[in-house]
Coordinates of C-alpha atoms in Angstrom, one line a residue:
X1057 CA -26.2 -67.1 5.9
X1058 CA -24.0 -65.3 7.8
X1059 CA -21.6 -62.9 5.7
X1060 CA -18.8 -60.3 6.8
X1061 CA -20.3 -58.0 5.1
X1062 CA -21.9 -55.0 6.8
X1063 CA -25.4 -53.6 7.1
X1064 CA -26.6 -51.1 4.0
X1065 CA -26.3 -48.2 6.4
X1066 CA -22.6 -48.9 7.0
X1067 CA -19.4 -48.4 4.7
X1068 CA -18.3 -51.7 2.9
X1069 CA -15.1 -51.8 5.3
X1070 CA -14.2 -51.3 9.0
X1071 CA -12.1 -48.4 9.3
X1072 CA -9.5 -48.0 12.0
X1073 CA -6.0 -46.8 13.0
X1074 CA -5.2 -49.4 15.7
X1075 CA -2.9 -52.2 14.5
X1076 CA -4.4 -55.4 15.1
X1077 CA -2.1 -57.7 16.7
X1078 CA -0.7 -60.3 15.3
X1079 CA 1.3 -62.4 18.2
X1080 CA -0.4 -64.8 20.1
X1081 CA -1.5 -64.1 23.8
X1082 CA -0.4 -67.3 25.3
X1083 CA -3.5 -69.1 26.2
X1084 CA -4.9 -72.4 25.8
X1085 CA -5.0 -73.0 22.3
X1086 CA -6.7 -75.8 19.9
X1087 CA -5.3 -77.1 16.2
X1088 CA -8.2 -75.1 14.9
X1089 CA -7.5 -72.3 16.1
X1090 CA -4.0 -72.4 15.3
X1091 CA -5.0 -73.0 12.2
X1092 CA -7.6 -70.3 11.7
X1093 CA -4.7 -68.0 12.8
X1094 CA -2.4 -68.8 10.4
X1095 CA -4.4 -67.8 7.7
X1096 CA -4.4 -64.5 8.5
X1097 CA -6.4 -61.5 9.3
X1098 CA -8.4 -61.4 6.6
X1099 CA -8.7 -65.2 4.7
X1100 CA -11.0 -66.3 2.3
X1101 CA -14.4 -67.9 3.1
X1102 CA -13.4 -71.2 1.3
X1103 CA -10.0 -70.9 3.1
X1104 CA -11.9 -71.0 6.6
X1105 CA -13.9 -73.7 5.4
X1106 CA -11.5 -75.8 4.8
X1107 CA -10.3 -75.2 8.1
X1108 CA -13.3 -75.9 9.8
X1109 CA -14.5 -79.0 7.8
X1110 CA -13.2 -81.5 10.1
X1111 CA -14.4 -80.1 13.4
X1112 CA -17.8 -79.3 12.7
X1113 CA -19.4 -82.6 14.3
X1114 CA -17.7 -82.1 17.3
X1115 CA -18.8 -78.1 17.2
X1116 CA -22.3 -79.9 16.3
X1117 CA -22.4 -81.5 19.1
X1118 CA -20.8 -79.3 21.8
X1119 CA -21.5 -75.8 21.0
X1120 CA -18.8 -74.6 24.0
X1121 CA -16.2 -75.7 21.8
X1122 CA -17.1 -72.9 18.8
X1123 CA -17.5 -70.6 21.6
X1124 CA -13.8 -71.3 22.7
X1125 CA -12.5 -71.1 19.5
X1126 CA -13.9 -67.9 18.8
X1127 CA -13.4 -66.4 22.5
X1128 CA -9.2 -67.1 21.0
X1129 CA -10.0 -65.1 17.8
X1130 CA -10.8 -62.2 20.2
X1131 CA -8.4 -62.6 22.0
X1132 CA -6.0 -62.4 18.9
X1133 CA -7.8 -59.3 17.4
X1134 CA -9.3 -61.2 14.0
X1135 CA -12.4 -59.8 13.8
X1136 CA -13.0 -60.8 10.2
X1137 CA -11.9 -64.7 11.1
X1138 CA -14.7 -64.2 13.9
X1139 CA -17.1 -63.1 11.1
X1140 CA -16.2 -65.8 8.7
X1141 CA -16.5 -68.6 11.2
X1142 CA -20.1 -67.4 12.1
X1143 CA -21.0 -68.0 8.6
X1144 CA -19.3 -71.6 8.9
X1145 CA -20.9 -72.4 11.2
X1146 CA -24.3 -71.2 10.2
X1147 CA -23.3 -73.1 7.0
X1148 CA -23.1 -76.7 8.6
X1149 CA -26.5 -76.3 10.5
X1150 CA -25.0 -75.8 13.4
X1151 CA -27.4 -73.3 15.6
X1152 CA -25.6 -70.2 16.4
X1153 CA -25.7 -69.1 20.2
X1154 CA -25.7 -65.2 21.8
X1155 CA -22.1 -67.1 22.8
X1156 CA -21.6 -67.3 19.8
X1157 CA -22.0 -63.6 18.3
X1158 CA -20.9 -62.1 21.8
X1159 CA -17.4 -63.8 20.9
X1160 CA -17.5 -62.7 17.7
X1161 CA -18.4 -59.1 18.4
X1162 CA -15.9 -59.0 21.1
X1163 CA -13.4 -60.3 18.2
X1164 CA -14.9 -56.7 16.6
X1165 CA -14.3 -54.3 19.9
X1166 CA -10.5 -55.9 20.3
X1167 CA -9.6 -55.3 16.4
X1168 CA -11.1 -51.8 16.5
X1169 CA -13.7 -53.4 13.7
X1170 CA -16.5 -51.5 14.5
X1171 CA -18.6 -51.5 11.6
X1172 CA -18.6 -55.5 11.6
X1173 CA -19.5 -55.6 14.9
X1174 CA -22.5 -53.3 14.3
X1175 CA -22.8 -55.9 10.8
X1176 CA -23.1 -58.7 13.4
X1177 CA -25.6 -57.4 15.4
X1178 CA -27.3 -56.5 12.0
X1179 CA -27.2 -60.1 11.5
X1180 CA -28.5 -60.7 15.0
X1181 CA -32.5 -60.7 14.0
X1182 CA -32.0 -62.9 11.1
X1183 CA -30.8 -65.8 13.4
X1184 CA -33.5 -65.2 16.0
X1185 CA -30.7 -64.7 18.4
X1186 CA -31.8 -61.9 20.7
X1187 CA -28.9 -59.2 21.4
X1188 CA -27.2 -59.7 24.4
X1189 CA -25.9 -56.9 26.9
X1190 CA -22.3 -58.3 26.4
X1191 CA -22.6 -58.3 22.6
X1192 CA -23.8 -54.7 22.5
X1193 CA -21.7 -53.4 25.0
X1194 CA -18.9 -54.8 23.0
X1195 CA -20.7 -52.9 20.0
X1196 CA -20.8 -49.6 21.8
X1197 CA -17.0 -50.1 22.6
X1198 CA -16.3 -50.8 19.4
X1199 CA -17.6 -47.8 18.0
X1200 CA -15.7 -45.6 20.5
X1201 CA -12.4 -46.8 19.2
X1202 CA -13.3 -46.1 16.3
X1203 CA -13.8 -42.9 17.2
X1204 CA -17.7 -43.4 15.9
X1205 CA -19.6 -41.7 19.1
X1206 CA -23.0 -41.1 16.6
X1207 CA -23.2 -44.9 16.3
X1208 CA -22.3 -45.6 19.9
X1209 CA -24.6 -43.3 21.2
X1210 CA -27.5 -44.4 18.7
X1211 CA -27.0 -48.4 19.6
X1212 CA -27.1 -47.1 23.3
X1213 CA -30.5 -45.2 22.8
X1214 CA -31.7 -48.6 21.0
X1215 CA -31.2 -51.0 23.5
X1216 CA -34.8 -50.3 25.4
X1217 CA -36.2 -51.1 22.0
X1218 CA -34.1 -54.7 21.9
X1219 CA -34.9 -55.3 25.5
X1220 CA -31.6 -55.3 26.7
X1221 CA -30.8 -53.5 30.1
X1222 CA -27.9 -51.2 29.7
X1223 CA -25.7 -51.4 32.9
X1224 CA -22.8 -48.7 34.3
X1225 CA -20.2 -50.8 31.8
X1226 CA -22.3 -50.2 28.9
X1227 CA -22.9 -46.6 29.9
X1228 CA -19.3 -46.1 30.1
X1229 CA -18.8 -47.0 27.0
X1230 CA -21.1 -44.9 25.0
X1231 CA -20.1 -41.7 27.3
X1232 CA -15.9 -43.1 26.9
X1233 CA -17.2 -42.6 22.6
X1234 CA -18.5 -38.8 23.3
X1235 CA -15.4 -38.0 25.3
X1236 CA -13.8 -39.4 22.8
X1237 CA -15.2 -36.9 20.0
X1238 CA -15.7 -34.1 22.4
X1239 CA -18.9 -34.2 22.9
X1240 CA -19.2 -32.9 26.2
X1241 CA -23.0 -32.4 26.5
X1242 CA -23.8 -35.8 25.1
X1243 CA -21.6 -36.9 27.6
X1244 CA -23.4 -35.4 30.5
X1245 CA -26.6 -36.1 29.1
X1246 CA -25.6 -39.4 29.2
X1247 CA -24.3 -39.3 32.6
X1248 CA -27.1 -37.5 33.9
X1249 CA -29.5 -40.4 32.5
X1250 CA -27.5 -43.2 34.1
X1251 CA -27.8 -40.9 37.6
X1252 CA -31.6 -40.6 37.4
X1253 CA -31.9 -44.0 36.4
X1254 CA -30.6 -47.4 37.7
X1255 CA -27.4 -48.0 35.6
X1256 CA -24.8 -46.6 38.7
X1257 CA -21.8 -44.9 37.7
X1258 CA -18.3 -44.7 38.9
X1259 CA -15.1 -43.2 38.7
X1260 CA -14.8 -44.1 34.7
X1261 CA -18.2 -42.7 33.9
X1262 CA -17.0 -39.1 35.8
X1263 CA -13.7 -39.9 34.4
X1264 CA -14.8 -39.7 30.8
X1265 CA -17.6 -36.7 30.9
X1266 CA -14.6 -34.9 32.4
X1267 CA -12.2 -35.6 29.7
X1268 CA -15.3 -34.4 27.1
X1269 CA -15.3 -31.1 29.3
X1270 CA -11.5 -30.6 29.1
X1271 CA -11.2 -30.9 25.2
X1272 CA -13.7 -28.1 25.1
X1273 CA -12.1 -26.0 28.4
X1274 CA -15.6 -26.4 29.8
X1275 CA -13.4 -26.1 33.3
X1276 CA -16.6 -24.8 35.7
X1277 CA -18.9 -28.0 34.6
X1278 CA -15.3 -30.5 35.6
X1279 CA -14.6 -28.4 38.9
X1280 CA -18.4 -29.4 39.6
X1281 CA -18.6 -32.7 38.7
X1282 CA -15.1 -33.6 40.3
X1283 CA -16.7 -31.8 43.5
X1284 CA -20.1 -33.9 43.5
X1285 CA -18.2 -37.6 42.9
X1286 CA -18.0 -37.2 46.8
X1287 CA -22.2 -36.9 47.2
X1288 CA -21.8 -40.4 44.8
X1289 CA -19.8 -42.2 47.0
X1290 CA -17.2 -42.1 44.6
X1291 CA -13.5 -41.8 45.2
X1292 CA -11.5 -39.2 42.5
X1293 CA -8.0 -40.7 41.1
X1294 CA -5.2 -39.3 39.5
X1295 CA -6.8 -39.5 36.4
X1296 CA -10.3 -37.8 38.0
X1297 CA -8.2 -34.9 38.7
X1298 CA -6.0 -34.5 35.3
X1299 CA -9.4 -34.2 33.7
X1300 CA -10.2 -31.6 36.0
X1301 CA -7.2 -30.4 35.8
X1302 CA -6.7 -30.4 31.3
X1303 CA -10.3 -28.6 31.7
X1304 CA -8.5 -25.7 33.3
X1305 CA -5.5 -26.0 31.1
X1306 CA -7.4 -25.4 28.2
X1307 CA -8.3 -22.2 29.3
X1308 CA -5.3 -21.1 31.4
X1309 CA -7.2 -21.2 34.8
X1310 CA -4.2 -21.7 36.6
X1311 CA -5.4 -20.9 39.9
X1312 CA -7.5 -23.8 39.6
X1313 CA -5.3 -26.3 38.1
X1314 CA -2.6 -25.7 40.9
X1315 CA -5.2 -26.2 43.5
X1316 CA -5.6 -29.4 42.0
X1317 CA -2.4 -30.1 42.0
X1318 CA -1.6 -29.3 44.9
X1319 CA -4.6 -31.5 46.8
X1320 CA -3.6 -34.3 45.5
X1321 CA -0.6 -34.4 48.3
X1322 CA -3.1 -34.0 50.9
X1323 CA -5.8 -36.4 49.3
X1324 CA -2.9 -38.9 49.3
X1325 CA -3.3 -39.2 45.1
X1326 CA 0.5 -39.5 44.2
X1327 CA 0.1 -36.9 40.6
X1328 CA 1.4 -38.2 37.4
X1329 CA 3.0 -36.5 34.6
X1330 CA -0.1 -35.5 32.6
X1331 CA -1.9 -33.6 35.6
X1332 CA 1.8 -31.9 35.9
X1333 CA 1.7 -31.1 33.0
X1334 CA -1.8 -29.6 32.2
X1335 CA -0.9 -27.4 35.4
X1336 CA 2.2 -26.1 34.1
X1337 CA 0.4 -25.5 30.9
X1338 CA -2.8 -23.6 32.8
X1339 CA 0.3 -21.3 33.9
X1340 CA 1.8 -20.6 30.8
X1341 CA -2.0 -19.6 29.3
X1342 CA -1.9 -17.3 32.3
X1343 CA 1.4 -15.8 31.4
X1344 CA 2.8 -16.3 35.2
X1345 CA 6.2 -17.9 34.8
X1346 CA 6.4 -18.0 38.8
X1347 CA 4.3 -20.9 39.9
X1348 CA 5.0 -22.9 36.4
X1349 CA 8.8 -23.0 38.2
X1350 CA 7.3 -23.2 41.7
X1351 CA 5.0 -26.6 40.1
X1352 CA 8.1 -27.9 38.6
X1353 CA 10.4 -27.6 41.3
X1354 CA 7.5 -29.6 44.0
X1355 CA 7.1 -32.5 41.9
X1356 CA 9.9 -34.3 43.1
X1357 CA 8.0 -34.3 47.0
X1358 CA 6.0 -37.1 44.3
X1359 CA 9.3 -38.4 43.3
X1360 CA 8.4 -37.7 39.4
X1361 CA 10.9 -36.8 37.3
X1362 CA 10.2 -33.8 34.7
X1363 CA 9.5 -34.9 31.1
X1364 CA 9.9 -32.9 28.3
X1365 CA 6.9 -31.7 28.3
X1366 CA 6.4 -29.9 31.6
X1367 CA 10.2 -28.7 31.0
X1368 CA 9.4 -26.7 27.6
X1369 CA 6.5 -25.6 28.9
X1370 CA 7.8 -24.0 32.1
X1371 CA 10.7 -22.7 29.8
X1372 CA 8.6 -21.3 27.3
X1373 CA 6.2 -19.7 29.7
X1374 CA 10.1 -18.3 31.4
X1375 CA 10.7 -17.4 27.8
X1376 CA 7.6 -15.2 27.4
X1377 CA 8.2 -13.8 30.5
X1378 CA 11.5 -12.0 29.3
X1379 CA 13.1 -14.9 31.9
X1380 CA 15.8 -16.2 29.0
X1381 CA 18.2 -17.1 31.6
X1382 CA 15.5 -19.3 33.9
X1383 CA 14.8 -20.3 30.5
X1384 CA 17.9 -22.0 30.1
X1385 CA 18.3 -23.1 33.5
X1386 CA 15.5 -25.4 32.9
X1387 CA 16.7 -27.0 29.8
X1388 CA 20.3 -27.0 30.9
X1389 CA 19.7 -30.0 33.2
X1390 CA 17.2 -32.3 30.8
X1391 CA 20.2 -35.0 29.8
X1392 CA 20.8 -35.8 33.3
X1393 CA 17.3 -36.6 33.8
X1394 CA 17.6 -38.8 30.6
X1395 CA 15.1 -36.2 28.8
X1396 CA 16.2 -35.7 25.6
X1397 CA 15.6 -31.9 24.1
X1398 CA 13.5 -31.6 21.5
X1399 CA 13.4 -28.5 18.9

């Protein structure tokens, strides 16, 4: 029987910060599903039942039709209904499917539910389904909302041993979890794997080992992997080069972080306000007020408008500089940009 409980390993109940939504996406819909939905995030077994009763022949006899109903529980975020109407299903002898679970376990990744998706993988061997990429992909995700990168990264290392093929998307994933926590070196490790191997990587899998380097200002290793995306036949973005660029915040190499900055213009990336804003920051850390005003000024040649953020940076960095009255000039300005000052 399928349960929504969770392996022996894993706390009793999914933890997570993300609401789960509760409006309805718009898409084709079916009386059971409606019905399942109105029950609520987290409804009884006997309640789903009940539900269910009337359409299990048809399920029975057209497996699809499960499939679609639980594809619309993922789409609606109700990972638990997912669960629950596995173990329906399971109940009526009806044979469950890797369709099956990888809806279900997608149910998990959009609810932020990842210890029931790892639960239903769990559950996996005791169906004689085999995992499927989708459905451990979905796991791995999962996990990295949850902000669980040890999970992600140990159901990424398992998937040889469940003969499943991991693929760039999975790979992301599990290196999206370390970034996540921080861990820059598992995120490199993991990149480096997926380069020596036959995964692939793109711009997400850079994207994310660079955003692991920049929450530990580990600016040299995301100058060098932004410079080697080129020898990949990859193509940097905005976001590539905010990484890059927060890398070199976090330890006020403001040289670098303006150079970013200002290749962008030439690289024809239009900047957005975090890669301002992580240069403006680099400058403050290096106590030069000059080219925090000189960044702030040149963003409108990107028609962006300054947030508050750039703005109280470049007038605290004026501040320390014993520049009161640039200070001021910079705040002065802030409601006719429709940027409220903050304290």
């Amino acid at each position: 029987m399928i349960s929504s409980s969770v392996p022996p390993w894993l706390p009793e109940r999914p933890e997570c910060e993300r609401q789960r939504s509760g409006h309805r996406v718009g898409r084709q819909s079916s009386p059971a599903l409606d019905s399942l939905l109105e029950l609520g995030p987290e409804p009884a077994k006997q309640h789903v039942g009940r539900v269910l009763a009337p359409v299990l022949d048809a399920w029975r006899k057209n497996p699809r039709i499960a499939t679609g109903a639980l594809r619309g529980l993922a789409r609606e975020r109700r990972p638990q209904v997912a669960a629950e109407v596995l173990g329906c299903i399971r109940d009526g002898q009806i044979e469950v499917n890797e369709f099956h679970v990888a809806a279900a376990v997608s149910a998990c990744e959009k609810g932020c539910a990842w210890a029931l998706a790892l639960g239903l993988l769990w559950d996996m061997s005791t169906l004689l389904v085999a995992p499927a990429l989708f459905s451990c992909s979905a796991a791995i995700s999962a996990c990295e909302k949850g902000g669980q990168w040890l999970f992600a990264l140990y159901l990424f290392q398992c998937l040889p041993e469940l003969s499943v093929r991991p693929d760039v998307v999975t790979c992301n994933a599990a290196i999206s979890a370390c970034a996540r926590a921080g861990t820059w070196r598992c995120a490199h490790s993991l990149l480096a794997s997926a380069l020596s191997g036959c995964m692939g990587t793109d711009v997400i899998s850079c994207n994310a080992a660079m955003s692991a380097c920049a929450k530990h200002g580990r600016w040299k290793f995301a100058i060098t992997l932004l410079g080697s995306m080129a020898g990949l036949s990859l193509v940097p973005n905005v976001i590539s080069r905010g990484a890059a660029a927060s890398a070199c915040e976090t330890t006020g190499q403001w040289l670098c972080a303006l150079a970013l900055f200002a290749s962008m213009g030439s690289l024809q990336v239009r900047p957005n306000a975090v890669s301002c804003n992580a240069a403006v920051s680099a400058c403050r850390k290096g106590s030069d007020w000059r080219p925090a005003l000189s960044l702030l000024a040149s963003i409108a040649e990107f028609l962006l408008v300054p947030d508050i953020v750039g703005c109280s940076v470049a007038a605290m960095t004026c501040a320390e500089g014993s520049r009161w009255q640039l200070a001021f000039a910079l705040l002065g300005p802030l409601p006719e940009l429709h940027v409220t000052p903050d304290v």
